[in-house]
Coordinates of C-alpha atoms and ligand atoms in Angstrom, one line a residue:
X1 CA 70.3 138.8 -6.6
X2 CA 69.7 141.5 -3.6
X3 CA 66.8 139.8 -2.6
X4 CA 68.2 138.1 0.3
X5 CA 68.4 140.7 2.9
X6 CA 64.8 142.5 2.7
X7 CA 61.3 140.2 4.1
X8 CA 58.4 142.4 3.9
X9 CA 56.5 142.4 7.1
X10 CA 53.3 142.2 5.2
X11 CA 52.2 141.0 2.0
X12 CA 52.6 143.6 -0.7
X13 CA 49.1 144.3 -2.8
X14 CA 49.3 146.2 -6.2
X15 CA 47.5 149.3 -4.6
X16 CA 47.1 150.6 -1.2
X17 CA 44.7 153.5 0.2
X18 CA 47.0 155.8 3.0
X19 CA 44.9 157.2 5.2
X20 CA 46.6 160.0 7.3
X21 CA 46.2 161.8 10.7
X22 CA 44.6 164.8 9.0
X23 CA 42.4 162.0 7.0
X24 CA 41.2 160.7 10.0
X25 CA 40.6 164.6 12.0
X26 CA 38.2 165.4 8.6
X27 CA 36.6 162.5 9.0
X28 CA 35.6 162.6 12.9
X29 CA 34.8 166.7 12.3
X30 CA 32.4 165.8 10.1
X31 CA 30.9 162.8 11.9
X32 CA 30.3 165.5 15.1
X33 CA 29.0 168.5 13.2
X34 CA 25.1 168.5 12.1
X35 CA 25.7 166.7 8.8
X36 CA 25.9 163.2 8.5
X37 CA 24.9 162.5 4.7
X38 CA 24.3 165.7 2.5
X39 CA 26.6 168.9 4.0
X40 CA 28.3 171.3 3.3
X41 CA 31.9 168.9 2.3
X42 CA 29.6 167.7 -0.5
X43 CA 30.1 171.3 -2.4
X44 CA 33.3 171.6 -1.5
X45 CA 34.7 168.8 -2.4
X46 CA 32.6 169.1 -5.7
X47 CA 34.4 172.6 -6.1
X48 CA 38.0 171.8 -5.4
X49 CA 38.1 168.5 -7.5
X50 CA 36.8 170.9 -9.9
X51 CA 39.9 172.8 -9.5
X52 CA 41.8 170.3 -9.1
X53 CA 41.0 169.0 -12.5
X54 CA 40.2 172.1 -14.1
X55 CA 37.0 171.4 -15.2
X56 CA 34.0 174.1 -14.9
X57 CA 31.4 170.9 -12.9
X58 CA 31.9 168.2 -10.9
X59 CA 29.2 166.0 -9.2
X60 CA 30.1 164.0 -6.2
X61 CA 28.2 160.1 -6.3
X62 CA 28.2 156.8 -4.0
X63 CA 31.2 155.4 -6.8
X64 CA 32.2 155.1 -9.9
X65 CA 30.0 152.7 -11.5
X66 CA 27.4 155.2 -10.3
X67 CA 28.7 157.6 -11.9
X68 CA 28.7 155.9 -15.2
X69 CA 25.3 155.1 -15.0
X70 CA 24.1 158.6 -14.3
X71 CA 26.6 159.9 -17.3
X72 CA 24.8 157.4 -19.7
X73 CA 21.0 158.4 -18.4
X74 CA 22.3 162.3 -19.0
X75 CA 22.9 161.0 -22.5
X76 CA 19.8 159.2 -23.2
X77 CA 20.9 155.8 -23.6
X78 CA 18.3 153.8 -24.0
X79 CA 16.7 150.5 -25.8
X80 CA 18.1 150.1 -29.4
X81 CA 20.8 152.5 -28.8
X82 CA 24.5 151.3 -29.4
X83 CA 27.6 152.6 -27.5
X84 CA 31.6 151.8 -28.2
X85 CA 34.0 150.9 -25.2
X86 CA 37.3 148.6 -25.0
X87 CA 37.6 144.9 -23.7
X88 CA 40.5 146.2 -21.2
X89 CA 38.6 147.8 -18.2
X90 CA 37.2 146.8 -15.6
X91 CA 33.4 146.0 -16.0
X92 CA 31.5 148.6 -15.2
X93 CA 32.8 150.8 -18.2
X94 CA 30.5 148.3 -20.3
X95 CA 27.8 147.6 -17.9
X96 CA 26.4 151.4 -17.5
X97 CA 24.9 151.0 -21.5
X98 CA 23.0 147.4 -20.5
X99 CA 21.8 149.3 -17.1
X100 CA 20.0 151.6 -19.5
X101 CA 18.5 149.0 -21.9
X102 CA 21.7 149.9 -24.4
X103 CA 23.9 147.2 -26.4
X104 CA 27.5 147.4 -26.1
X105 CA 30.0 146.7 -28.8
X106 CA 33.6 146.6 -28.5
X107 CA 36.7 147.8 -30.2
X108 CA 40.1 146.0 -30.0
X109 CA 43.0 147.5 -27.9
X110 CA 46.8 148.9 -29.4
X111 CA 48.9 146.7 -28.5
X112 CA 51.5 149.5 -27.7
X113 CA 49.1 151.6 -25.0
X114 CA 46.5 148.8 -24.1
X115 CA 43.9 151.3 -25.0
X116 CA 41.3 151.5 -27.2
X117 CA 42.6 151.9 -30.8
X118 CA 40.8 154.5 -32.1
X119 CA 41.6 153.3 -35.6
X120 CA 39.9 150.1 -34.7
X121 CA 36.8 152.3 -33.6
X122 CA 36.7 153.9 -36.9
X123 CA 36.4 150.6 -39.0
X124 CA 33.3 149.8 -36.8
X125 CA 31.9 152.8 -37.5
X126 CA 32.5 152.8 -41.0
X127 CA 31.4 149.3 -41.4
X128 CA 27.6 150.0 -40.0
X129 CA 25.3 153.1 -41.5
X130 CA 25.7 156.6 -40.4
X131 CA 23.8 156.8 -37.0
X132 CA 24.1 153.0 -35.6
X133 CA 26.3 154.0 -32.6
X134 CA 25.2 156.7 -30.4
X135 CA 28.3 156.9 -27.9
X136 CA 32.4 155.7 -27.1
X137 CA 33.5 155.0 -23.8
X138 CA 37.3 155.4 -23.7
X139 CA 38.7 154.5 -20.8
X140 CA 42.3 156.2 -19.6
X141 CA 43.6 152.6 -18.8
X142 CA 46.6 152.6 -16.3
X143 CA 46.6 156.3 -16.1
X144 CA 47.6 157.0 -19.9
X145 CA 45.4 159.6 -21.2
X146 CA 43.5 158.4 -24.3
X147 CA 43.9 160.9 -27.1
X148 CA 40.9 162.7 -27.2
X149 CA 41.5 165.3 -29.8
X150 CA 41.4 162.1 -31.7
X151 CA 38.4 160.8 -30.5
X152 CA 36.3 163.7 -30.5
X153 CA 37.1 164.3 -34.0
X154 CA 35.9 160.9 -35.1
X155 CA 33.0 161.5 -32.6
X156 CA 32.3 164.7 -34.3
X157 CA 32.5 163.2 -38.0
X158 CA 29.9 160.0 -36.8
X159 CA 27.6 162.0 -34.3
X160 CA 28.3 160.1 -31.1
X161 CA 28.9 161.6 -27.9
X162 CA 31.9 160.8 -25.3
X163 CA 31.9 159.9 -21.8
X164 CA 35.3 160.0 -20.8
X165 CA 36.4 156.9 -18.1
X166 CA 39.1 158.6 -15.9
X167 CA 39.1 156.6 -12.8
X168 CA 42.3 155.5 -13.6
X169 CA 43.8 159.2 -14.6
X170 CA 43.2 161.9 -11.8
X171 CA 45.9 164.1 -12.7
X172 CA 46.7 162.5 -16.0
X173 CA 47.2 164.2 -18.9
X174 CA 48.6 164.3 -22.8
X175 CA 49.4 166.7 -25.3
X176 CA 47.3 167.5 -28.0
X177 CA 48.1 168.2 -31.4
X178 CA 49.4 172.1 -30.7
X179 CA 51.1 171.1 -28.1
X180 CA 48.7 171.9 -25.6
X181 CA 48.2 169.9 -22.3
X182 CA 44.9 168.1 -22.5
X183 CA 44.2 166.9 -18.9
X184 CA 41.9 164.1 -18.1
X185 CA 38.5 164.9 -16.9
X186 CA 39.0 168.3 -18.1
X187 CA 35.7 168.2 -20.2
X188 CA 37.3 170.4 -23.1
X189 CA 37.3 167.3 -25.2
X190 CA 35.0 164.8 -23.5
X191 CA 30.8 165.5 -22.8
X192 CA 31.5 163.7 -19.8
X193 CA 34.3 162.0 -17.5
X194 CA 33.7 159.9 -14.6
X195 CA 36.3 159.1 -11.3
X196 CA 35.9 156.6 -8.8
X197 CA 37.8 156.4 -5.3
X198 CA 38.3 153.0 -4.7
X199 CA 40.5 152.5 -1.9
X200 CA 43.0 151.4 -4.7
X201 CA 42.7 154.2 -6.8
X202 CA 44.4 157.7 -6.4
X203 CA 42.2 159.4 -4.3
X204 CA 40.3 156.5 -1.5
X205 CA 37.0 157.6 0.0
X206 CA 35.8 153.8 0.2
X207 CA 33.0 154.0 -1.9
X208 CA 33.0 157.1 -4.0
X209 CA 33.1 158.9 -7.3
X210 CA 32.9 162.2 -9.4
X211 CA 31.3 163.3 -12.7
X212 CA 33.0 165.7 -14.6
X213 CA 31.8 168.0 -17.9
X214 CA 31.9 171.6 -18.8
X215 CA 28.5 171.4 -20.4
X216 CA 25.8 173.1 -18.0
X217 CA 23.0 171.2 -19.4
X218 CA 24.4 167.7 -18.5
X219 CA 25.4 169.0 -15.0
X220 CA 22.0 170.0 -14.4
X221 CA 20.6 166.7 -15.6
X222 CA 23.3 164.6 -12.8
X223 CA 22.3 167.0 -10.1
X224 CA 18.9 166.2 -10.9
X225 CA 19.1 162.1 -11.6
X226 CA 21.8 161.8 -8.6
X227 CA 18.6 162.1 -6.0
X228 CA 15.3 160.7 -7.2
X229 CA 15.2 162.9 -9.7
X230 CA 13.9 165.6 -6.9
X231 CA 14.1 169.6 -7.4
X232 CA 13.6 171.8 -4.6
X233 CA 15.5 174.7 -6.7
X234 CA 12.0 177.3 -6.8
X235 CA 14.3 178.4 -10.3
X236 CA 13.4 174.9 -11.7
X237 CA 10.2 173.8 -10.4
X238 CA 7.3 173.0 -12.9
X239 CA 4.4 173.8 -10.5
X240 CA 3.4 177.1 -8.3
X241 CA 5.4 176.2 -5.1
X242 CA 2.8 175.4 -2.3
X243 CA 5.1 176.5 0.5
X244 CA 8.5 175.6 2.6
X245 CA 8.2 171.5 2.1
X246 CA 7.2 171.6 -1.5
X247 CA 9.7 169.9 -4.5
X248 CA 8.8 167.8 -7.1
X249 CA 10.1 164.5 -8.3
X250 CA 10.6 165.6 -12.4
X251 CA 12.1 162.6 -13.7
X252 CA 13.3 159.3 -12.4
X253 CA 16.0 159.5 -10.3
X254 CA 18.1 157.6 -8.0
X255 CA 20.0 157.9 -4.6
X256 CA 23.6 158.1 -5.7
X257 CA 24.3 161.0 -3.0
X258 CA 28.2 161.1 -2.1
X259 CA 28.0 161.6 2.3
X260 CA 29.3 164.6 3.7
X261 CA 31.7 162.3 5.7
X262 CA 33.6 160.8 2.6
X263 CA 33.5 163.8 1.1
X264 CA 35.4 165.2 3.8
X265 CA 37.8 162.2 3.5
X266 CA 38.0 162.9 -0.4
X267 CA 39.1 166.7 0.5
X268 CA 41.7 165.7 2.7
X269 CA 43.2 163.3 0.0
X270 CA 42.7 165.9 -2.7
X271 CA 45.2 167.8 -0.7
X272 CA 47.9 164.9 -1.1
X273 CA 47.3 164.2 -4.8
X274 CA 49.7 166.2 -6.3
X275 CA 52.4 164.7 -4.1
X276 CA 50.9 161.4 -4.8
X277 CA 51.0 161.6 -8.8
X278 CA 54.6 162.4 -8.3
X279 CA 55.3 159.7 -6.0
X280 CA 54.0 157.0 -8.6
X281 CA 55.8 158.5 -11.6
X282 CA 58.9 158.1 -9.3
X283 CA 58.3 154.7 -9.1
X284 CA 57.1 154.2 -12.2
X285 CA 60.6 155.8 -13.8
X286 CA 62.4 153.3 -11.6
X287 CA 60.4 150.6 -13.0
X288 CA 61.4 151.3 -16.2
X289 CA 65.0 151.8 -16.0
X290 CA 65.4 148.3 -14.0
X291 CA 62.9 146.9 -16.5
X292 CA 63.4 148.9 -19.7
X293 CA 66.7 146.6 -21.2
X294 CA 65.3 143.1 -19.5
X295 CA 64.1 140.9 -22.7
X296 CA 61.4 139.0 -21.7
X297 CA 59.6 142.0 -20.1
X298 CA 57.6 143.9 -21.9
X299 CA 56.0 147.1 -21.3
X300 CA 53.6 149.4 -22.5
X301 CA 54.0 152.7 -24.3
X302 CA 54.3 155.5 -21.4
X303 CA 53.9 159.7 -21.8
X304 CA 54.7 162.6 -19.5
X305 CA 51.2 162.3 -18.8
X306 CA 50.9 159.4 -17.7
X307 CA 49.0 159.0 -13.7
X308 CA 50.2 155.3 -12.9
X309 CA 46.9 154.0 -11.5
X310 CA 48.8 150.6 -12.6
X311 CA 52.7 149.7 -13.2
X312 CA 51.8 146.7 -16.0
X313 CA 54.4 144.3 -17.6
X314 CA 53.9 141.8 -19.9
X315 CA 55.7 138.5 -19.7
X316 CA 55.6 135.2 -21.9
X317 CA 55.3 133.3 -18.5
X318 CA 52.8 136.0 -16.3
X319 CA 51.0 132.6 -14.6
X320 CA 54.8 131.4 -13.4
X321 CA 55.4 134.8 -12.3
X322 CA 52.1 135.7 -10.2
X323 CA 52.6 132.5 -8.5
X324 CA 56.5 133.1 -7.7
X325 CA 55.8 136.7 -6.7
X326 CA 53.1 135.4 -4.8
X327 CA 55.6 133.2 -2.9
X328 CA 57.7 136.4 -2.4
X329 CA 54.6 138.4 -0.8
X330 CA 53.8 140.2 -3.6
X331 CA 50.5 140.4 -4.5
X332 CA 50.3 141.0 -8.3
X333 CA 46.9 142.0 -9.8
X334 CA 45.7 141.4 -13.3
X335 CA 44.2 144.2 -15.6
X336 CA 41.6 143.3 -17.1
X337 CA 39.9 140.0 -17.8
X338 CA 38.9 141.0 -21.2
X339 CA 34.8 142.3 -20.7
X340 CA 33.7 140.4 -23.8
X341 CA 35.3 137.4 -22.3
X342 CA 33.4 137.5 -19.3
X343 CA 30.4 134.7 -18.9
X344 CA 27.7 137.2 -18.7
X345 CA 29.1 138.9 -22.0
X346 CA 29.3 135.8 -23.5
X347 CA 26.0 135.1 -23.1
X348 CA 25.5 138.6 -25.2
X349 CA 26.6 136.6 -27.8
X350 CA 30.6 138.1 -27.8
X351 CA 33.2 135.0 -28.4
X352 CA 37.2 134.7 -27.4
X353 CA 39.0 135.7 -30.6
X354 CA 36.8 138.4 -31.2
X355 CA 39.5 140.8 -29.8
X356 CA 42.6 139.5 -30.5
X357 CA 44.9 142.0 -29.1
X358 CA 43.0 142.3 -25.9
X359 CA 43.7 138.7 -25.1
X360 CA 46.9 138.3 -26.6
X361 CA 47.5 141.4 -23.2
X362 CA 45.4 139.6 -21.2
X363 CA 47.3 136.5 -21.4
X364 CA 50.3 138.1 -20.5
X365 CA 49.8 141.4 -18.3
X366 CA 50.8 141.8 -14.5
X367 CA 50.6 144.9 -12.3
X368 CA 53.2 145.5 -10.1
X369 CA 52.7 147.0 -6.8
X370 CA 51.9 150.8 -7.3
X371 CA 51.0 153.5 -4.9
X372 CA 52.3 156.2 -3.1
X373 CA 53.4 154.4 0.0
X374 CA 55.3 151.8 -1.1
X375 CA 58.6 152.3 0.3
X376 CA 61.5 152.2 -1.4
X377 CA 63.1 149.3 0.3
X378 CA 59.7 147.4 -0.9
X379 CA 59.8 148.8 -3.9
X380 CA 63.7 147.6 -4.9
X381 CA 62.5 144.2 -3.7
X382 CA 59.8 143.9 -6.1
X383 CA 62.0 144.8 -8.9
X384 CA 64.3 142.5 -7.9
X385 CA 61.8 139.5 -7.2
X386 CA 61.1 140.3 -10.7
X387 CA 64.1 139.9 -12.2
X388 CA 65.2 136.9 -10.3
X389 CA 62.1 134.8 -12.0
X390 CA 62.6 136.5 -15.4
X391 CA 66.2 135.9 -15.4
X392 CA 65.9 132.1 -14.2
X393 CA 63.0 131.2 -17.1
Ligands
LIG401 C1 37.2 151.5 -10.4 C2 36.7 151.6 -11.8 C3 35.4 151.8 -12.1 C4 34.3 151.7 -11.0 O1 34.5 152.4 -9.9 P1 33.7 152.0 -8.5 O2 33.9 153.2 -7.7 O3 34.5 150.8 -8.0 O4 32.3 151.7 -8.8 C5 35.0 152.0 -13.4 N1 35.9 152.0 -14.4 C6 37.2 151.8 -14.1 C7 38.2 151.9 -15.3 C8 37.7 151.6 -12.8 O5 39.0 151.4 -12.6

């Protein structure tokens, strides 16, 4: 194989933040002007996210998981309430129902997608009386938009609200069933959708994250619960105001404020994430072509839409491979340890072999390197790293 020639200088992670000149210029402008945590980048980062993911409110907080808790307090989780997500996220998809006393249940994967099978979702609900689950958490695993027009219509039929998990789908999109583009985040379908920017997701801030939602109401309710639950607006306060310092503390809120610095940081990037999105579908398209008539690899169903947060393959031997790859430099990730599968969730009572299709992925999944900067001299050695262990086994 071609793999003699190339060494990478460094090893290779699955995702890597690039942070540029301008990056760094927003950054230190912000640091020396008079706002160091709430300024005026806060708004417009808020506005041109917005924008960016054409959505009518966004709310800027300290990360994603943040920002899933605050989505589930806007929607009144709360002790004895019940909320549907998949096995196949990350964590934090499933945790924001237990931070707000609420039980989470689980719904098996497609096979084909890795994402939630909404079929699956409806055989819970039917099994259970009308008005046991409140909620669904679908998450847009990998970047491939999960078909909302779908989901909200089951939503609809069983009165349970969505909260749309997008980290993995700035820019992502699919086609609904007229053929329009649906894009993630975009609240049209979704109460709520939620973005994190994890130094390994599209858009880096280092800690950071967004709510989305078209519905006023809700955005009021974040705005609100994202600092102590503290009004100063004289429009919503309860009391006579009883002069320049007065506000009111009208619920019980937290400090998930967003600083004017990152936001600044998250502006900058926003202005690279077009030519980011295209960079990984590049990538991605090459993946699949080396990849596409390999037996042995196997890989999930893809879309015009799709935002490759995550190149995955599935292999029969995916230990063997992460170790060889490994050897190589290449620092493979896997996505997801199935939630249910997890200690803590297992002490909720949730077994292995409850979700079969999520661990029959799990046991096989591997995500390639994937991001914007990997060069394509890094990226032809990966593919062919790759195939040299496939073919051999
Ligand atoms: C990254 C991520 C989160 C959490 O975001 P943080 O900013 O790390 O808190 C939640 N859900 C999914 C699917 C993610 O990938």
């Amino acid at each position: 194989m071609a793999t003699s020639s190339f060494v990478p200088s460094r090893p290779i992670p699955y995702g890597r933040q690039h942070i540029s000149p301008a990056d760094e210029q927003a950054v230190l402008d912000t640091l020396r002007s008079d706002f160091l945590t709430q300024g005026p980048q806060v708004a417009e980062f808020e506005r041109r996210f917005a924008d960016y993911i054409g959505v009518e409110y966004a709310v800027a907080v300290s990360n994603g998981t943040a920002a899933l808790h605050l989505c589930a307090l806007a929607l009144g989780v709360q002790p004895g309430q019940r909320v549907i997500t998949t096995p196949i996220t990350f964590a934090a998809s499933a945790n924001c129902v237990l931070y707000c006393g609420g039980e989470v249940h689980f719904a098996d994967i497609d096979p084909a997608t890795a994402l939630i099978d909404l079929a699956a979702v409806r055989r819970l609900l039917e099994s259970h009386p009308r008005g046991y689950f409140h909620g669904l958490i679908p998450v847009d695993f990998a970047g491939l938009a999960v078909n909302l027009e779908e989901a909200r219509a089951l939503a609809d039929e069983f009165g349970l609200w969505i909260i749309e998990d997008a980290c993995h789908a700035p820019g992502g999109s699919f086609l609904d069933g007229q053929g329009r583009e649906q894009r993630c985040g975009s609240g049209q379908l979704a109460d709520l959708a939620i973005f994190s920017f994890h130094p390994v997701k599209h858009i880096a801030t280092g800690e950071g994250g967004m709510i989305t939602t078209a519905r006023r109401d809700l955005y009021e309710k974040l705005l609100l619960l994202r600092t102590h639950g503290i009004s100063k607006d004289p429009a919503q306060l309860q009391r006579a105001d009883e002069g320049g310092w007065y506000y009111e503390m009208q619920t019980l809120g937290y400090n998930y404020r967003l600083p004017d610095m990152l936001c600044a940081l998250g502006l900058s990037q926003l202005q690279r994430a077009d030519e980011g999105l295209a960079r990984r579908r590049a990538l991605a398209a090459r993946y699949d072509a080396a990849f596409g008539p390999v037996p042995g690899v196997e890989l999930l169903h893809t879309d015009a839409g799709h935002a490759y947060h995550l190149y995955i393959v599935q292999v029969a031997d995916r230990r063997g491979l992460y170790d060889f790859l490994r050897s190589r430099q290449i620092f493979a990730q896997v996505h997801y340890i199935p939630v249910h599968t997890m200690p803590f969730y297992q002490q909720q009572g949730w077994r292995a072999g409850d979700f079969p299709h999520a661990e029959h992925y799990y046991a096989r999944c591997l995500s390639l390197p994937m991001f914007p900067t990997l060069s394509d001299e890094e990226h032809q050695y990966v593919i062919d790293c790759v195939l040299e262990f496939v073919n051999r086994s």
